[in-house]
Structures are given as C-alpha cells and as structure tokens.
C-alpha cells in the first residue's frame, strides 16, 4: 500500500453546478423576494473564504449579505434557517420525499466503477468524507455510481470542513477493513479551499502523520476558461500539492510518485 485516499464528493465525484449550486441560487432568490440571484462567480468567491462548505449555511449567508447591503442588520432579519433548508431541499432533492425528483437526479458523474477498481487492484485503501448528507451521498455513490457500501463520513457524522475530524473518522473506518495502515500517508481529494485547509488542520492535530491535499477543478470552472488559472491558484495557495482537471487523473501511478 502506498497511501490512503479519501475523496470529497461534490465537484469531485459528481458535478453539482446545476444541482447544489443551482438550488443555492434558487434559495437566495426566493428569500430575497426574487431581487438577488448570486452568480457562479459570487458563489465561488464566498466558498473561497474557506468556511462555507455547507450550502444551506452558504445560502443563508448570501441572503444576510444581500440585506446588509440594503442597510438592514442580521438581528432585524432574524432569518429562519429551517425554512431555508426546507426550501433548498425541495429544489435539490425534489418534492417527493420517497422518489426524489429534484436536481440531484440529473447530476453528471465524474468517476467510474473502473477507476475505483483500479485503486483496489493497486491495494490503495479509499473512502469518502463529504459535507453532503448521508442520503445525498449514498444516492450518488451507490445508486448512481454503483459502489457497494463504501466507507463514507457525511454531514451527520462529523463537524463540517475544514475541521479534519471527519477525515480521521474515514481513515479509522478503513483501518478496520485493511488492518494496520497507521504508517501510510493520507491524501484528501477536494475542489474547494475548505477541502485543502482540512489537510492543513489535520497536520496540526496529527503532526506525526504525512498528509497531502490534491485539488480538483470543478466542472463549472473548466467551462469558464478565464476562471481556471485563478481557481487553480486559490487551491494551491490553500495547500494543494497538485491540481488536476478530473479525479480520475489521480491514478495509482501518480499516487505512488507523490
């Protein structure tokens, strides 16, 4: 075994440009009475702050900032967070709680079963740590991608990134499957500043362990040529060892060389 690899999901395993981000923009528009709908660049700018990995909280923050720009204070607004979450979910999961019919149903998948099989064949332990809910992450990994009970730490299981606790939990679960892997380097693959900072924070907690962050350019950035260099640089500045265009570029050979 050369390393342990833990993957983020949104923007890495699935394209959320027309799902999570669309639901985020819909939610902000709804709670600003249709006056303000954030652009993809504005959402990236917010996430570039490194603390808005949770899209429900990001929606609320953009709503607050809009009204602050209109001269209102947060205490005056007293936004109902649960209403924001509920509305977001009607867009993302849909209106049917059993047979989901929202934006999640059409998310493009960015990796294949064969890719994960190649990691397994190379005796590389792998799993997932994501800010997505268990339901959303499981839907993509098992129903859409076809994985069978992969190691997964999701929103309900651990504090949000850049807190590294969820990363440690995923590694611990892999240890139960693979035996003693305490000496292996840990690679975390993500597409946001918060993902990269998770590795920086992990080093502070487990200084004796070798950690590495790998950045992935999300699809919505790859379609905007003018944004690619700036986004890549933001991931590097946040701690990425390398930045790739697609998760499947992180081959067993590249993992070994790193």
PDB file of C-alpha atoms in Angstrom:
ATOM      1  CA  UNK A   1       0.000   0.000   0.000  1.00  0.00           C
ATOM      2  CA  UNK A   2       1.391   3.391  -0.982  1.00  0.00           C
ATOM      3  CA  UNK A   3      -1.207   5.729   0.563  1.00  0.00           C
ATOM      4  CA  UNK A   4      -4.763   6.127   1.822  1.00  0.00           C
ATOM      5  CA  UNK A   5      -7.016   8.216  -0.429  1.00  0.00           C
ATOM      6  CA  UNK A   6     -10.128   9.972   0.877  1.00  0.00           C
ATOM      7  CA  UNK A   7     -12.368  11.752  -1.619  1.00  0.00           C
ATOM      8  CA  UNK A   8     -14.739  14.655  -1.315  1.00  0.00           C
ATOM      9  CA  UNK A   9     -17.895  14.069  -3.382  1.00  0.00           C
ATOM     10  CA  UNK A  10     -19.379  17.358  -4.606  1.00  0.00           C
ATOM     11  CA  UNK A  11     -17.387  18.750  -7.522  1.00  0.00           C
ATOM     12  CA  UNK A  12     -15.102  15.692  -7.407  1.00  0.00           C
ATOM     13  CA  UNK A  13     -17.297  12.608  -7.872  1.00  0.00           C
ATOM     14  CA  UNK A  14     -20.350  14.450  -9.186  1.00  0.00           C
ATOM     15  CA  UNK A  15     -20.919  17.743 -10.992  1.00  0.00           C
ATOM     16  CA  UNK A  16     -23.047  19.931  -8.720  1.00  0.00           C
ATOM     17  CA  UNK A  17     -23.000  23.045 -10.911  1.00  0.00           C
ATOM     18  CA  UNK A  18     -26.615  22.542 -11.968  1.00  0.00           C
ATOM     19  CA  UNK A  19     -27.814  20.943  -8.735  1.00  0.00           C
ATOM     20  CA  UNK A  20     -26.416  22.074  -5.381  1.00  0.00           C
ATOM     21  CA  UNK A  21     -25.269  25.407  -6.740  1.00  0.00           C
ATOM     22  CA  UNK A  22     -28.493  25.891  -8.671  1.00  0.00           C
ATOM     23  CA  UNK A  23     -30.508  25.092  -5.547  1.00  0.00           C
ATOM     24  CA  UNK A  24     -28.348  27.544  -3.604  1.00  0.00           C
ATOM     25  CA  UNK A  25     -29.030  30.316  -6.117  1.00  0.00           C
ATOM     26  CA  UNK A  26     -32.758  29.444  -6.175  1.00  0.00           C
ATOM     27  CA  UNK A  27     -32.887  29.653  -2.384  1.00  0.00           C
ATOM     28  CA  UNK A  28     -31.169  33.027  -2.208  1.00  0.00           C
ATOM     29  CA  UNK A  29     -33.517  34.365  -4.893  1.00  0.00           C
ATOM     30  CA  UNK A  30     -36.560  33.035  -3.005  1.00  0.00           C
ATOM     31  CA  UNK A  31     -35.606  34.645   0.304  1.00  0.00           C
ATOM     32  CA  UNK A  32     -34.628  37.971  -1.295  1.00  0.00           C
ATOM     33  CA  UNK A  33     -38.039  38.160  -2.973  1.00  0.00           C
ATOM     34  CA  UNK A  34     -36.591  37.418  -6.402  1.00  0.00           C
ATOM     35  CA  UNK A  35     -34.381  40.509  -6.377  1.00  0.00           C
ATOM     36  CA  UNK A  36     -30.964  38.853  -5.981  1.00  0.00           C
ATOM     37  CA  UNK A  37     -29.709  35.633  -7.554  1.00  0.00           C
ATOM     38  CA  UNK A  38     -25.986  35.005  -6.977  1.00  0.00           C
ATOM     39  CA  UNK A  39     -23.812  34.161  -9.962  1.00  0.00           C
ATOM     40  CA  UNK A  40     -21.420  31.211 -10.079  1.00  0.00           C
ATOM     41  CA  UNK A  41     -18.527  33.625  -9.565  1.00  0.00           C
ATOM     42  CA  UNK A  42     -20.172  35.093  -6.463  1.00  0.00           C
ATOM     43  CA  UNK A  43     -20.737  31.625  -5.037  1.00  0.00           C
ATOM     44  CA  UNK A  44     -17.094  30.719  -5.736  1.00  0.00           C
ATOM     45  CA  UNK A  45     -15.977  33.926  -4.043  1.00  0.00           C
ATOM     46  CA  UNK A  46     -17.962  33.012  -0.927  1.00  0.00           C
ATOM     47  CA  UNK A  47     -16.622  29.460  -0.860  1.00  0.00           C
ATOM     48  CA  UNK A  48     -13.140  30.851  -1.392  1.00  0.00           C
ATOM     49  CA  UNK A  49     -13.377  32.215   2.149  1.00  0.00           C
ATOM     50  CA  UNK A  50     -12.928  28.608   3.277  1.00  0.00           C
ATOM     51  CA  UNK A  51     -15.774  28.371   5.812  1.00  0.00           C
ATOM     52  CA  UNK A  52     -18.923  27.928   3.701  1.00  0.00           C
ATOM     53  CA  UNK A  53     -18.727  24.262   2.725  1.00  0.00           C
ATOM     54  CA  UNK A  54     -22.330  23.712   3.881  1.00  0.00           C
ATOM     55  CA  UNK A  55     -24.596  25.005   1.084  1.00  0.00           C
ATOM     56  CA  UNK A  56     -27.522  25.593   3.453  1.00  0.00           C
ATOM     57  CA  UNK A  57     -25.337  27.886   5.536  1.00  0.00           C
ATOM     58  CA  UNK A  58     -23.903  29.451   2.374  1.00  0.00           C
ATOM     59  CA  UNK A  59     -27.437  30.228   1.187  1.00  0.00           C
ATOM     60  CA  UNK A  60     -28.268  31.902   4.480  1.00  0.00           C
ATOM     61  CA  UNK A  61     -25.032  33.889   4.434  1.00  0.00           C
ATOM     62  CA  UNK A  62     -25.676  35.281   0.947  1.00  0.00           C
ATOM     63  CA  UNK A  63     -29.216  36.231   1.968  1.00  0.00           C
ATOM     64  CA  UNK A  64     -27.852  38.058   5.006  1.00  0.00           C
ATOM     65  CA  UNK A  65     -25.208  39.843   2.953  1.00  0.00           C
ATOM     66  CA  UNK A  66     -27.752  40.984   0.386  1.00  0.00           C
ATOM     67  CA  UNK A  67     -29.989  42.586   3.017  1.00  0.00           C
ATOM     68  CA  UNK A  68     -26.984  44.062   4.832  1.00  0.00           C
ATOM     69  CA  UNK A  69     -26.197  45.775   1.560  1.00  0.00           C
ATOM     70  CA  UNK A  70     -29.678  47.266   1.748  1.00  0.00           C
ATOM     71  CA  UNK A  71     -28.977  48.689   5.198  1.00  0.00           C
ATOM     72  CA  UNK A  72     -30.612  46.006   7.354  1.00  0.00           C
ATOM     73  CA  UNK A  73     -28.929  44.179  10.226  1.00  0.00           C
ATOM     74  CA  UNK A  74     -28.924  40.446  10.846  1.00  0.00           C
ATOM     75  CA  UNK A  75     -30.785  40.850  14.107  1.00  0.00           C
ATOM     76  CA  UNK A  76     -33.544  42.731  12.312  1.00  0.00           C
ATOM     77  CA  UNK A  77     -33.886  39.994   9.689  1.00  0.00           C
ATOM     78  CA  UNK A  78     -33.973  37.019  12.060  1.00  0.00           C
ATOM     79  CA  UNK A  79     -33.897  34.509   9.181  1.00  0.00           C
ATOM     80  CA  UNK A  80     -35.494  31.121   9.768  1.00  0.00           C
ATOM     81  CA  UNK A  81     -32.688  28.661   8.986  1.00  0.00           C
ATOM     82  CA  UNK A  82     -35.014  25.649   8.976  1.00  0.00           C
ATOM     83  CA  UNK A  83     -37.209  27.283   6.331  1.00  0.00           C
ATOM     84  CA  UNK A  84     -34.127  27.975   4.226  1.00  0.00           C
ATOM     85  CA  UNK A  85     -33.043  24.327   4.481  1.00  0.00           C
ATOM     86  CA  UNK A  86     -36.542  23.061   3.675  1.00  0.00           C
ATOM     87  CA  UNK A  87     -36.841  25.231   0.582  1.00  0.00           C
ATOM     88  CA  UNK A  88     -33.338  24.259  -0.588  1.00  0.00           C
ATOM     89  CA  UNK A  89     -34.249  20.578  -0.279  1.00  0.00           C
ATOM     90  CA  UNK A  90     -37.416  20.978  -2.379  1.00  0.00           C
ATOM     91  CA  UNK A  91     -35.144  22.120  -5.190  1.00  0.00           C
ATOM     92  CA  UNK A  92     -32.241  19.749  -4.679  1.00  0.00           C
ATOM     93  CA  UNK A  93     -33.976  16.511  -3.634  1.00  0.00           C
ATOM     94  CA  UNK A  94     -37.358  17.482  -5.037  1.00  0.00           C
ATOM     95  CA  UNK A  95     -40.922  17.474  -3.784  1.00  0.00           C
ATOM     96  CA  UNK A  96     -41.312  13.704  -3.392  1.00  0.00           C
ATOM     97  CA  UNK A  97     -39.539  12.527  -0.201  1.00  0.00           C
ATOM     98  CA  UNK A  98     -39.521   8.895  -1.344  1.00  0.00           C
ATOM     99  CA  UNK A  99     -38.801   9.037  -5.076  1.00  0.00           C
ATOM    100  CA  UNK A 100     -36.534  12.031  -5.372  1.00  0.00           C
ATOM    101  CA  UNK A 101     -37.364  14.235  -8.357  1.00  0.00           C
ATOM    102  CA  UNK A 102     -35.092  17.247  -7.860  1.00  0.00           C
ATOM    103  CA  UNK A 103     -31.851  18.456  -9.378  1.00  0.00           C
ATOM    104  CA  UNK A 104     -29.903  15.559  -7.804  1.00  0.00           C
ATOM    105  CA  UNK A 105     -31.421  13.152 -10.343  1.00  0.00           C
ATOM    106  CA  UNK A 106     -29.545  14.740 -13.235  1.00  0.00           C
ATOM    107  CA  UNK A 107     -26.075  15.252 -11.721  1.00  0.00           C
ATOM    108  CA  UNK A 108     -23.309  14.136 -14.119  1.00  0.00           C
ATOM    109  CA  UNK A 109     -20.992  11.545 -12.567  1.00  0.00           C
ATOM    110  CA  UNK A 110     -17.272  12.386 -12.821  1.00  0.00           C
ATOM    111  CA  UNK A 111     -15.753   8.985 -11.965  1.00  0.00           C
ATOM    112  CA  UNK A 112     -16.365   5.350 -12.863  1.00  0.00           C
ATOM    113  CA  UNK A 113     -16.504   1.987 -11.139  1.00  0.00           C
ATOM    114  CA  UNK A 114     -13.424   1.008 -13.114  1.00  0.00           C
ATOM    115  CA  UNK A 115     -11.460   3.866 -11.546  1.00  0.00           C
ATOM    116  CA  UNK A 116     -12.144   2.685  -8.007  1.00  0.00           C
ATOM    117  CA  UNK A 117     -11.441  -0.886  -9.075  1.00  0.00           C
ATOM    118  CA  UNK A 118      -8.008   0.277 -10.246  1.00  0.00           C
ATOM    119  CA  UNK A 119      -7.286   1.709  -6.784  1.00  0.00           C
ATOM    120  CA  UNK A 120      -8.391  -1.511  -5.127  1.00  0.00           C
ATOM    121  CA  UNK A 121      -6.237  -3.549  -7.513  1.00  0.00           C
ATOM    122  CA  UNK A 122      -3.266  -1.395  -6.523  1.00  0.00           C
ATOM    123  CA  UNK A 123      -4.038  -2.109  -2.813  1.00  0.00           C
ATOM    124  CA  UNK A 124      -4.819   1.553  -2.157  1.00  0.00           C
ATOM    125  CA  UNK A 125      -7.446   1.965   0.612  1.00  0.00           C
ATOM    126  CA  UNK A 126     -10.049   4.573  -0.348  1.00  0.00           C
ATOM    127  CA  UNK A 127     -13.193   6.155   1.044  1.00  0.00           C
ATOM    128  CA  UNK A 128     -15.213   9.375   1.211  1.00  0.00           C
ATOM    129  CA  UNK A 129     -15.528  12.379   3.529  1.00  0.00           C
ATOM    130  CA  UNK A 130     -18.171  14.832   2.340  1.00  0.00           C
ATOM    131  CA  UNK A 131     -20.272  17.718   3.564  1.00  0.00           C
ATOM    132  CA  UNK A 132     -23.239  16.181   1.747  1.00  0.00           C
ATOM    133  CA  UNK A 133     -25.945  14.427   3.743  1.00  0.00           C
ATOM    134  CA  UNK A 134     -25.866  10.652   4.118  1.00  0.00           C
ATOM    135  CA  UNK A 135     -28.903  10.370   1.879  1.00  0.00           C
ATOM    136  CA  UNK A 136     -27.487  12.522  -0.904  1.00  0.00           C
ATOM    137  CA  UNK A 137     -24.002  10.974  -0.771  1.00  0.00           C
ATOM    138  CA  UNK A 138     -25.348   7.442  -0.613  1.00  0.00           C
ATOM    139  CA  UNK A 139     -27.688   8.087  -3.540  1.00  0.00           C
ATOM    140  CA  UNK A 140     -24.763   9.137  -5.740  1.00  0.00           C
ATOM    141  CA  UNK A 141     -22.198   6.591  -4.594  1.00  0.00           C
ATOM    142  CA  UNK A 142     -24.439   3.521  -4.514  1.00  0.00           C
ATOM    143  CA  UNK A 143     -27.454   4.130  -6.753  1.00  0.00           C
ATOM    144  CA  UNK A 144     -25.811   6.238  -9.448  1.00  0.00           C
ATOM    145  CA  UNK A 145     -22.149   5.150  -9.385  1.00  0.00           C
ATOM    146  CA  UNK A 146     -22.773   1.563  -8.296  1.00  0.00           C
ATOM    147  CA  UNK A 147     -20.384   1.222  -5.357  1.00  0.00           C
ATOM    148  CA  UNK A 148     -21.283  -1.266  -2.628  1.00  0.00           C
ATOM    149  CA  UNK A 149     -21.285   0.112   0.942  1.00  0.00           C
ATOM    150  CA  UNK A 150     -18.195   2.322   0.530  1.00  0.00           C
ATOM    151  CA  UNK A 151     -16.565   3.925   3.563  1.00  0.00           C
ATOM    152  CA  UNK A 152     -18.395   7.230   3.966  1.00  0.00           C
ATOM    153  CA  UNK A 153     -18.354  10.020   6.535  1.00  0.00           C
ATOM    154  CA  UNK A 154     -21.064  12.577   5.741  1.00  0.00           C
ATOM    155  CA  UNK A 155     -22.638  15.721   7.176  1.00  0.00           C
ATOM    156  CA  UNK A 156     -24.450  13.970  10.012  1.00  0.00           C
ATOM    157  CA  UNK A 157     -21.333  12.121  11.144  1.00  0.00           C
ATOM    158  CA  UNK A 158     -18.742  14.826  11.789  1.00  0.00           C
ATOM    159  CA  UNK A 159     -18.154  18.587  12.030  1.00  0.00           C
ATOM    160  CA  UNK A 160     -18.009  20.426   8.714  1.00  0.00           C
ATOM    161  CA  UNK A 161     -14.781  21.118   6.880  1.00  0.00           C
ATOM    162  CA  UNK A 162     -12.169  22.487   7.369  1.00  0.00           C
ATOM    163  CA  UNK A 163     -12.434  20.578  10.653  1.00  0.00           C
ATOM    164  CA  UNK A 164     -10.450  17.354   9.979  1.00  0.00           C
ATOM    165  CA  UNK A 165     -12.414  15.110  12.351  1.00  0.00           C
ATOM    166  CA  UNK A 166     -14.409  13.524   9.520  1.00  0.00           C
ATOM    167  CA  UNK A 167     -11.183  12.776   7.640  1.00  0.00           C
ATOM    168  CA  UNK A 168      -9.796  10.975  10.678  1.00  0.00           C
ATOM    169  CA  UNK A 169     -13.051   9.018  11.027  1.00  0.00           C
ATOM    170  CA  UNK A 170     -12.902   7.842   7.402  1.00  0.00           C
ATOM    171  CA  UNK A 171      -9.293   6.719   7.850  1.00  0.00           C
ATOM    172  CA  UNK A 172     -10.225   4.870  11.042  1.00  0.00           C
ATOM    173  CA  UNK A 173     -13.005   3.009   9.212  1.00  0.00           C
ATOM    174  CA  UNK A 174     -10.536   1.982   6.521  1.00  0.00           C
ATOM    175  CA  UNK A 175      -8.189   0.758   9.236  1.00  0.00           C
ATOM    176  CA  UNK A 176     -10.869  -1.658  10.423  1.00  0.00           C
ATOM    177  CA  UNK A 177     -11.081  -3.081   6.907  1.00  0.00           C
ATOM    178  CA  UNK A 178      -7.425  -3.151   5.939  1.00  0.00           C
ATOM    179  CA  UNK A 179      -5.576  -3.732   9.196  1.00  0.00           C
ATOM    180  CA  UNK A 180      -2.639  -1.626  10.302  1.00  0.00           C
ATOM    181  CA  UNK A 181      -2.430   1.379   7.973  1.00  0.00           C
ATOM    182  CA  UNK A 182      -1.147   3.842  10.557  1.00  0.00           C
ATOM    183  CA  UNK A 183       2.112   4.432   8.712  1.00  0.00           C
ATOM    184  CA  UNK A 184       0.533   5.271   5.350  1.00  0.00           C
ATOM    185  CA  UNK A 185       0.331   8.844   4.039  1.00  0.00           C
ATOM    186  CA  UNK A 186      -3.194  10.268   3.812  1.00  0.00           C
ATOM    187  CA  UNK A 187      -4.346  12.008   0.630  1.00  0.00           C
ATOM    188  CA  UNK A 188      -7.517  14.107   0.600  1.00  0.00           C
ATOM    189  CA  UNK A 189      -9.000  14.993  -2.777  1.00  0.00           C
ATOM    190  CA  UNK A 190     -11.287  18.023  -2.973  1.00  0.00           C
ATOM    191  CA  UNK A 191     -12.331  21.002  -5.061  1.00  0.00           C
ATOM    192  CA  UNK A 192     -12.597  23.856  -2.551  1.00  0.00           C
ATOM    193  CA  UNK A 193     -10.378  25.950  -0.315  1.00  0.00           C
ATOM    194  CA  UNK A 194     -12.061  24.349   2.717  1.00  0.00           C
ATOM    195  CA  UNK A 195     -11.018  20.914   1.444  1.00  0.00           C
ATOM    196  CA  UNK A 196      -7.380  21.991   1.191  1.00  0.00           C
ATOM    197  CA  UNK A 197      -7.484  23.646   4.607  1.00  0.00           C
ATOM    198  CA  UNK A 198      -8.815  20.401   6.079  1.00  0.00           C
ATOM    199  CA  UNK A 199      -5.408  18.866   5.405  1.00  0.00           C
ATOM    200  CA  UNK A 200      -3.592  21.829   6.933  1.00  0.00           C
ATOM    201  CA  UNK A 201      -5.698  21.437  10.071  1.00  0.00           C
ATOM    202  CA  UNK A 202      -5.144  17.663  10.096  1.00  0.00           C
ATOM    203  CA  UNK A 203      -1.381  18.232  10.261  1.00  0.00           C
ATOM    204  CA  UNK A 204      -1.859  20.386  13.354  1.00  0.00           C
ATOM    205  CA  UNK A 205      -3.676  17.554  15.134  1.00  0.00           C
ATOM    206  CA  UNK A 206      -1.532  14.642  13.952  1.00  0.00           C
ATOM    207  CA  UNK A 207       1.860  16.174  13.304  1.00  0.00           C
ATOM    208  CA  UNK A 208       3.493  12.753  13.098  1.00  0.00           C
ATOM    209  CA  UNK A 209       1.351  11.734  10.092  1.00  0.00           C
ATOM    210  CA  UNK A 210       2.026  12.561   6.420  1.00  0.00           C
ATOM    211  CA  UNK A 211      -0.940  14.401   4.884  1.00  0.00           C
ATOM    212  CA  UNK A 212      -1.386  15.661   1.332  1.00  0.00           C
ATOM    213  CA  UNK A 213      -4.109  17.708  -0.359  1.00  0.00           C
ATOM    214  CA  UNK A 214      -4.963  17.165  -4.030  1.00  0.00           C
ATOM    215  CA  UNK A 215      -7.094  19.807  -5.736  1.00  0.00           C
ATOM    216  CA  UNK A 216      -9.611  19.063  -8.482  1.00  0.00           C
ATOM    217  CA  UNK A 217     -11.012  21.777 -10.735  1.00  0.00           C
ATOM    218  CA  UNK A 218     -14.826  21.506 -10.622  1.00  0.00           C
ATOM    219  CA  UNK A 219     -16.626  21.264 -13.987  1.00  0.00           C
ATOM    220  CA  UNK A 220     -18.224  24.709 -13.774  1.00  0.00           C
ATOM    221  CA  UNK A 221     -14.735  26.234 -13.594  1.00  0.00           C
ATOM    222  CA  UNK A 222     -13.393  24.178 -16.503  1.00  0.00           C
ATOM    223  CA  UNK A 223     -16.131  25.631 -18.729  1.00  0.00           C
ATOM    224  CA  UNK A 224     -15.014  29.189 -17.882  1.00  0.00           C
ATOM    225  CA  UNK A 225     -11.510  29.483 -19.312  1.00  0.00           C
ATOM    226  CA  UNK A 226     -10.963  32.891 -17.738  1.00  0.00           C
ATOM    227  CA  UNK A 227     -11.550  31.431 -14.264  1.00  0.00           C
ATOM    228  CA  UNK A 228      -9.304  28.352 -14.460  1.00  0.00           C
ATOM    229  CA  UNK A 229      -5.936  29.894 -13.560  1.00  0.00           C
ATOM    230  CA  UNK A 230      -7.318  31.897 -10.664  1.00  0.00           C
ATOM    231  CA  UNK A 231      -9.203  28.936  -9.200  1.00  0.00           C
ATOM    232  CA  UNK A 232      -6.182  26.666  -9.598  1.00  0.00           C
ATOM    233  CA  UNK A 233      -4.002  29.213  -7.816  1.00  0.00           C
ATOM    234  CA  UNK A 234      -6.520  29.548  -4.966  1.00  0.00           C
ATOM    235  CA  UNK A 235      -6.317  25.788  -4.349  1.00  0.00           C
ATOM    236  CA  UNK A 236      -2.513  25.856  -4.458  1.00  0.00           C
ATOM    237  CA  UNK A 237      -2.377  28.783  -2.056  1.00  0.00           C
ATOM    238  CA  UNK A 238      -4.733  26.906   0.264  1.00  0.00           C
ATOM    239  CA  UNK A 239      -2.369  23.914   0.351  1.00  0.00           C
ATOM    240  CA  UNK A 240      -2.900  21.698  -2.724  1.00  0.00           C
ATOM    241  CA  UNK A 241       0.184  19.670  -3.685  1.00  0.00           C
ATOM    242  CA  UNK A 242      -1.096  19.368  -7.245  1.00  0.00           C
ATOM    243  CA  UNK A 243      -4.317  20.402  -9.009  1.00  0.00           C
ATOM    244  CA  UNK A 244      -5.905  18.129 -11.610  1.00  0.00           C
ATOM    245  CA  UNK A 245      -8.804  18.565 -14.029  1.00  0.00           C
ATOM    246  CA  UNK A 246     -10.607  15.312 -13.219  1.00  0.00           C
ATOM    247  CA  UNK A 247     -10.414  12.977 -10.242  1.00  0.00           C
ATOM    248  CA  UNK A 248      -9.521  10.004 -12.447  1.00  0.00           C
ATOM    249  CA  UNK A 249      -6.211  11.683 -13.267  1.00  0.00           C
ATOM    250  CA  UNK A 250      -5.186  10.658  -9.744  1.00  0.00           C
ATOM    251  CA  UNK A 251      -4.040   7.215 -10.885  1.00  0.00           C
ATOM    252  CA  UNK A 252      -2.231   4.639  -8.753  1.00  0.00           C
ATOM    253  CA  UNK A 253       0.936   5.634 -10.626  1.00  0.00           C
ATOM    254  CA  UNK A 254       0.545   9.309  -9.727  1.00  0.00           C
ATOM    255  CA  UNK A 255      -0.278   8.410  -6.125  1.00  0.00           C
ATOM    256  CA  UNK A 256       2.909   6.364  -5.929  1.00  0.00           C
ATOM    257  CA  UNK A 257       5.025   9.166  -7.377  1.00  0.00           C
ATOM    258  CA  UNK A 258       3.602  11.705  -4.931  1.00  0.00           C
TER     259      UNK A 258
END
